[in-house]
PDB file of C-alpha atoms in Angstrom:
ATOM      1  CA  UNK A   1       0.000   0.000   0.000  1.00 88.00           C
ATOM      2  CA  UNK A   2       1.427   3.494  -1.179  1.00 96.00           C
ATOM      3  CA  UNK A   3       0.981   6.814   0.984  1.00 98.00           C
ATOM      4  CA  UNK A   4       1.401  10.021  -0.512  1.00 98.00           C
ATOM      5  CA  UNK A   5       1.221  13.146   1.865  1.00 99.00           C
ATOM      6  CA  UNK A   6       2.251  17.014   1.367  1.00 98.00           C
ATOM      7  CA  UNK A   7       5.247  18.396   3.589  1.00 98.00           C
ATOM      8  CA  UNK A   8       2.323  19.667   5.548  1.00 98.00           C
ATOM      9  CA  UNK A   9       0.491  16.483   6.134  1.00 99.00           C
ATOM     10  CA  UNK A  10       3.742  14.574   7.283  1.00 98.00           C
ATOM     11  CA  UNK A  11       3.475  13.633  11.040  1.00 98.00           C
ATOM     12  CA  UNK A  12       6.949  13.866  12.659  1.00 98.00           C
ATOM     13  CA  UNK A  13       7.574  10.582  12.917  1.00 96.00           C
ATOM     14  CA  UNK A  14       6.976  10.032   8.878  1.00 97.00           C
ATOM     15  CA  UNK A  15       9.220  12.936   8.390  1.00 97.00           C
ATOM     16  CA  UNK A  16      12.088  11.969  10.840  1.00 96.00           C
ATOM     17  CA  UNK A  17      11.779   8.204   9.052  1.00 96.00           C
ATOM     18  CA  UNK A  18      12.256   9.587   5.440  1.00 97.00           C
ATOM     19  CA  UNK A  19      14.880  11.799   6.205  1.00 96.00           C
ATOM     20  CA  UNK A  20      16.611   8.506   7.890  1.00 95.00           C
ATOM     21  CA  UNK A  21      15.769   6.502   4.852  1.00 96.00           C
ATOM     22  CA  UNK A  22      17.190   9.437   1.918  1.00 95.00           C
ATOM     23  CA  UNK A  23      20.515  10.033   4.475  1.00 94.00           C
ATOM     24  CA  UNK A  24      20.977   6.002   5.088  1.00 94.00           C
ATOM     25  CA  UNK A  25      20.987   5.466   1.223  1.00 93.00           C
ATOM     26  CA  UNK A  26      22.160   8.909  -0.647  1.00 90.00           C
ATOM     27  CA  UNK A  27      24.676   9.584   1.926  1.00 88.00           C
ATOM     28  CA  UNK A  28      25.706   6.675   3.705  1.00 90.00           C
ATOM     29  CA  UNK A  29      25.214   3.919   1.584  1.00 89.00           C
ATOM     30  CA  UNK A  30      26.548   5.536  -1.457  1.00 86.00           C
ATOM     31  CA  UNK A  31      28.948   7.539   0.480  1.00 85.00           C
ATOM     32  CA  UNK A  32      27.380  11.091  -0.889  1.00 82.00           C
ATOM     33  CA  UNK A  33      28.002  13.587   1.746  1.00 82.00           C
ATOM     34  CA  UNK A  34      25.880  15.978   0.657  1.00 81.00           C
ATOM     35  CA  UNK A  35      22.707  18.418   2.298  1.00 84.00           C
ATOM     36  CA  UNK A  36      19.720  16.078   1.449  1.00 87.00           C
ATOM     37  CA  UNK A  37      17.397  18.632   3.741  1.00 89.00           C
ATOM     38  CA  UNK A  38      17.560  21.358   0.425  1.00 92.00           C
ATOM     39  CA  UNK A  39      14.610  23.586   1.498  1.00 93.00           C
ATOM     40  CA  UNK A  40      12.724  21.867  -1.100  1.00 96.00           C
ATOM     41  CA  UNK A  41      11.087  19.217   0.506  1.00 97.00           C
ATOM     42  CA  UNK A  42       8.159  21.650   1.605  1.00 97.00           C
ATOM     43  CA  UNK A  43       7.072  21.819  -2.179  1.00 97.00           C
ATOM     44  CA  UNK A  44       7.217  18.036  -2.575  1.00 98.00           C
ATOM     45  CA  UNK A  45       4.611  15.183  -2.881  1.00 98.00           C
ATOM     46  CA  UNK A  46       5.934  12.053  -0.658  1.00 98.00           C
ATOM     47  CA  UNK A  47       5.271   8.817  -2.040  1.00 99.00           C
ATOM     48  CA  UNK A  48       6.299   5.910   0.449  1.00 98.00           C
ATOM     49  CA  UNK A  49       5.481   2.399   1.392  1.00 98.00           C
ATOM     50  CA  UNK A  50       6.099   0.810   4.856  1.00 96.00           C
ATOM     51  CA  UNK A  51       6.409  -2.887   6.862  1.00 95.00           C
ATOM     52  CA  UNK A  52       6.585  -3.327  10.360  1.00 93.00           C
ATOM     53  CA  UNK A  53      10.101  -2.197  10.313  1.00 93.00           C
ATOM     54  CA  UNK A  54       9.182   1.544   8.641  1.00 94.00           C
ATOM     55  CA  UNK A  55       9.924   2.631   5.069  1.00 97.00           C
ATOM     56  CA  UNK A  56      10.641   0.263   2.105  1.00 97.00           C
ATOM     57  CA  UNK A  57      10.389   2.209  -0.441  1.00 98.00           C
ATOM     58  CA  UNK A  58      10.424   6.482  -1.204  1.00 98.00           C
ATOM     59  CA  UNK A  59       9.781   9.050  -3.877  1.00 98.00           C
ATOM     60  CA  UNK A  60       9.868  12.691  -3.839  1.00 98.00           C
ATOM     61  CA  UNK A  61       7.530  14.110  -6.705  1.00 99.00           C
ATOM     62  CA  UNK A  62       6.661  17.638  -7.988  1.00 98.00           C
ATOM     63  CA  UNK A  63       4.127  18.896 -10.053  1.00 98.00           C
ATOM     64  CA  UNK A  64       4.230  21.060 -13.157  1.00 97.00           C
ATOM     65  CA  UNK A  65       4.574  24.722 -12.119  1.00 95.00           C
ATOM     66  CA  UNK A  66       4.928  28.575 -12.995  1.00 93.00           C
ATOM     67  CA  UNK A  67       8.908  27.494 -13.575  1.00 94.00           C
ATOM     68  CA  UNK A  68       8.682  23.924 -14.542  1.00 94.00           C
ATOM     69  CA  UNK A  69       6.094  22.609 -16.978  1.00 96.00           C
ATOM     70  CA  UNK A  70       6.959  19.213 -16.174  1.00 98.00           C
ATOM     71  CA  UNK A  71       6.584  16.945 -13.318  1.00 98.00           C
ATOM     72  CA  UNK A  72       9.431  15.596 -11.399  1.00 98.00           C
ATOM     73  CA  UNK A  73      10.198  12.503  -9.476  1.00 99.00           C
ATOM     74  CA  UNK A  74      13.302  11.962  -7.695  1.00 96.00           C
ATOM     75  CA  UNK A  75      14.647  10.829  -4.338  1.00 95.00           C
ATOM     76  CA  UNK A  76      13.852   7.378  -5.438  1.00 97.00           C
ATOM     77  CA  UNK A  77      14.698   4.334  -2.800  1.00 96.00           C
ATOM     78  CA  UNK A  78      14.155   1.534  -1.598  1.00 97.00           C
ATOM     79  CA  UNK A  79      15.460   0.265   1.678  1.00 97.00           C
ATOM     80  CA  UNK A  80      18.123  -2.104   1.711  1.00 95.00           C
ATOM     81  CA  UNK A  81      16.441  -4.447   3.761  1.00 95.00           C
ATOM     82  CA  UNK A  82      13.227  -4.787   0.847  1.00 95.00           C
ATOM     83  CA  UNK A  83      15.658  -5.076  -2.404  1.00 96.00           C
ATOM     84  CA  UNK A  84      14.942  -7.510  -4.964  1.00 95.00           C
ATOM     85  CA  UNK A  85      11.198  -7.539  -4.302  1.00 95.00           C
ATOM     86  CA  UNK A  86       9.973  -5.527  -6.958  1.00 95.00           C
ATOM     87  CA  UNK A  87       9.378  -2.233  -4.873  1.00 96.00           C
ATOM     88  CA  UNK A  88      11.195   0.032  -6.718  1.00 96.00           C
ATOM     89  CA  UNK A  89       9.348  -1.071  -9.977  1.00 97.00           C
ATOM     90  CA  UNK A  90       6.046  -0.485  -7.863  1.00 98.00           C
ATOM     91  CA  UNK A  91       7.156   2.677  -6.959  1.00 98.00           C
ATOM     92  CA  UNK A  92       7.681   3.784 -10.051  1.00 98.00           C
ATOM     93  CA  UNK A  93       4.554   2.713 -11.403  1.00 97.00           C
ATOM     94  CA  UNK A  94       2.868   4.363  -8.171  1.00 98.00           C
ATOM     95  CA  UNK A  95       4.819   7.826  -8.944  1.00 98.00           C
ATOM     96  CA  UNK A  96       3.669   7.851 -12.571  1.00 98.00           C
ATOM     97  CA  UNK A  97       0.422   6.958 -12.073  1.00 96.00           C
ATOM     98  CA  UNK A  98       0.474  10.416  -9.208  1.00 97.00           C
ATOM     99  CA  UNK A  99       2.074  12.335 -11.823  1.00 97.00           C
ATOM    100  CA  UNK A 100      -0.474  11.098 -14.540  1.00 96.00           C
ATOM    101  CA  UNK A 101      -3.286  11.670 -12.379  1.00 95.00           C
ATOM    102  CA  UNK A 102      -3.094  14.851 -11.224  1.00 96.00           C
ATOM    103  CA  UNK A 103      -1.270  16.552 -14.470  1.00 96.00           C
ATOM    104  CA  UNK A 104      -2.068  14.455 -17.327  1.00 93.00           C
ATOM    105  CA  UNK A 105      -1.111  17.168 -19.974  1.00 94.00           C
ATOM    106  CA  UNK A 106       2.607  17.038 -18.486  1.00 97.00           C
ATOM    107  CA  UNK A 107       5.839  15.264 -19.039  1.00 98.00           C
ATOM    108  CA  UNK A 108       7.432  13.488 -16.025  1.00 98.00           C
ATOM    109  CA  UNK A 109      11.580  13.923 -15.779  1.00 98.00           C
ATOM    110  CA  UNK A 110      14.244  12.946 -13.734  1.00 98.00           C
ATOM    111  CA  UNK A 111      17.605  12.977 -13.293  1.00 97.00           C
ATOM    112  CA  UNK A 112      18.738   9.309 -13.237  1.00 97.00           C
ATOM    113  CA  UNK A 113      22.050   7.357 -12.139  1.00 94.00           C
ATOM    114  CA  UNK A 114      23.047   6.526 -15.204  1.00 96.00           C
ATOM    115  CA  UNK A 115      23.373   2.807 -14.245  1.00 95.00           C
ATOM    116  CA  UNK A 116      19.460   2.998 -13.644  1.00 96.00           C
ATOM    117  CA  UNK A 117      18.978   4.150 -17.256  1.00 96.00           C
ATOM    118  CA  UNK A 118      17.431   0.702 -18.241  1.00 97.00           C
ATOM    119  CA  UNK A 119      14.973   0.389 -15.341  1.00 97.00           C
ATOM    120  CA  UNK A 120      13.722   3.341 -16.090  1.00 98.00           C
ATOM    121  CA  UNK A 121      13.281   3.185 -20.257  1.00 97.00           C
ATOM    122  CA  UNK A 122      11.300   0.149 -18.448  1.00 97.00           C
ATOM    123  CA  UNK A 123       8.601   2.857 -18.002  1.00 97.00           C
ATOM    124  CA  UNK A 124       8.657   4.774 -21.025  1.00 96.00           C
ATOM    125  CA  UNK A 125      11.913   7.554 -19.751  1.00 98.00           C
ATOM    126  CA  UNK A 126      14.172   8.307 -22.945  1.00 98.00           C
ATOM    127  CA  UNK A 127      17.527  10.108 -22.301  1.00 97.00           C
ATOM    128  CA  UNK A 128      17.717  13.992 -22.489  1.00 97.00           C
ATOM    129  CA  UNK A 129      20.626  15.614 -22.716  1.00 91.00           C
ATOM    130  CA  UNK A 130      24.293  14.818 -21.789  1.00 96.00           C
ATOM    131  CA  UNK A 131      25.608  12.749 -18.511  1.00 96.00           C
ATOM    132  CA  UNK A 132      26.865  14.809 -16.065  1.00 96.00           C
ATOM    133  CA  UNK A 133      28.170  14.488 -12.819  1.00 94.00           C
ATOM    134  CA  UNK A 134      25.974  15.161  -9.718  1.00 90.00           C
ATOM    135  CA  UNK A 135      27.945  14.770  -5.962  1.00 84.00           C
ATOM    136  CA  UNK A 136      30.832  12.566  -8.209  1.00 86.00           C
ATOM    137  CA  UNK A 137      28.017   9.981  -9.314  1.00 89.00           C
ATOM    138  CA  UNK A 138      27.161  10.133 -12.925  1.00 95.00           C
ATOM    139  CA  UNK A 139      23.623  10.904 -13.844  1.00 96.00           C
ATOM    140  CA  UNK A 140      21.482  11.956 -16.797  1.00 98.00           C
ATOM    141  CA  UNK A 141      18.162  13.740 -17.425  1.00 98.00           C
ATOM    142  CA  UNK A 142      15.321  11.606 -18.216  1.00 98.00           C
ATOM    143  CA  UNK A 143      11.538  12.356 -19.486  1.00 98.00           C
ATOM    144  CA  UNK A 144       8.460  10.350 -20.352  1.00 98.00           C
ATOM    145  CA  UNK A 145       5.379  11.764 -22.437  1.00 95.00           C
ATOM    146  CA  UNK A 146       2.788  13.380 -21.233  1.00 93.00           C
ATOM    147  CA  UNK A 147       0.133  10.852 -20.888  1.00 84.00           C
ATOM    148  CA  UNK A 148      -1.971  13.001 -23.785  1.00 75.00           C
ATOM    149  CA  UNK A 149       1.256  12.684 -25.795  1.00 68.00           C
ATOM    150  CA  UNK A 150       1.284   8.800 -25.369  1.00 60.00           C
ATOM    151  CA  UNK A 151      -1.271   8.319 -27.976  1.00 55.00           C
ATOM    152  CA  UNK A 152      -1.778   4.598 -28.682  1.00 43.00           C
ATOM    153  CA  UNK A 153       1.157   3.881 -26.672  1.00 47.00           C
ATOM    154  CA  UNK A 154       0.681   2.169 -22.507  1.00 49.00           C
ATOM    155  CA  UNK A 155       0.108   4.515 -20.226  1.00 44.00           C
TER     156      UNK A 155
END
């Protein structure tokens, strides 16, 4: 089961346990020192699912706005403890159907590790742009159609 809440909406226990999750992968795990708290969580949709145990699984999305016609996922986990049982592929699917839903008109991007780039052509992301480097890991810019721009094509 997926939960998606606004910055607002995020008890303090959710919010403590997806900062935990984001700093135990992006910065620990993958040895990333970097600020993950970047003032721009307030903005966000957070997609997560949970076990007993907490989070499994975690996606920070944004909708189209004044300065970005597109929506945005990124922030994309999934605890180490739940790899290799399809979460992050259900998260994904979970995120675009969000995106879909509530701006159907827009194109979804991220910026992916560029060893991802497979998983996510999975869901319809083509490359955009050139790899660059983002905290030493390389990454590039991904988009999928607008759901109107699909045409005959899955949504």
């Amino acid at each position: 089961m997926w939960t998606c809440k606004t910055f607002s909406e995020l008890s303090l226990a959710e919010l403590y346990e997806l900062l935990k999750l984001r700093q135990e992968v992006f910065v620990v795990e993958q040895t990333c020192p970097y600020l993950d708290a970047d003032g721009k969580d307030m903005d966000a949709l957070h997609l997560w699912s949970s076990d007993e145990q907490g989070m499994t699984a975690y996606a920070r999305i944004f909708l189209p706005s004044t300065t970005e016609p597109y929506a945005r996922i990124g922030r994309v986990i999934t605890a180490a403890r739940a790899r290799g049982l399809g979460l992050g592929q259900e998260l994904m699917r979970a995120a675009i159907g969000l995106c879909n839903g509530r701006a159907p008109d827009a194109p979804i991007r991220l910026g992916a590790q560029v060893y991802l780039k497979r998983f996510y052509r999975s869901f319809g992301f083509v490359e955009i742009g050139e790899e660059y480097l983002e905290d030493d890991i390389p990454h590039i810019d991904m988009e999928r159609p607008a759901i109107t721009d699909l045409g005959s094509h899955e949504r």
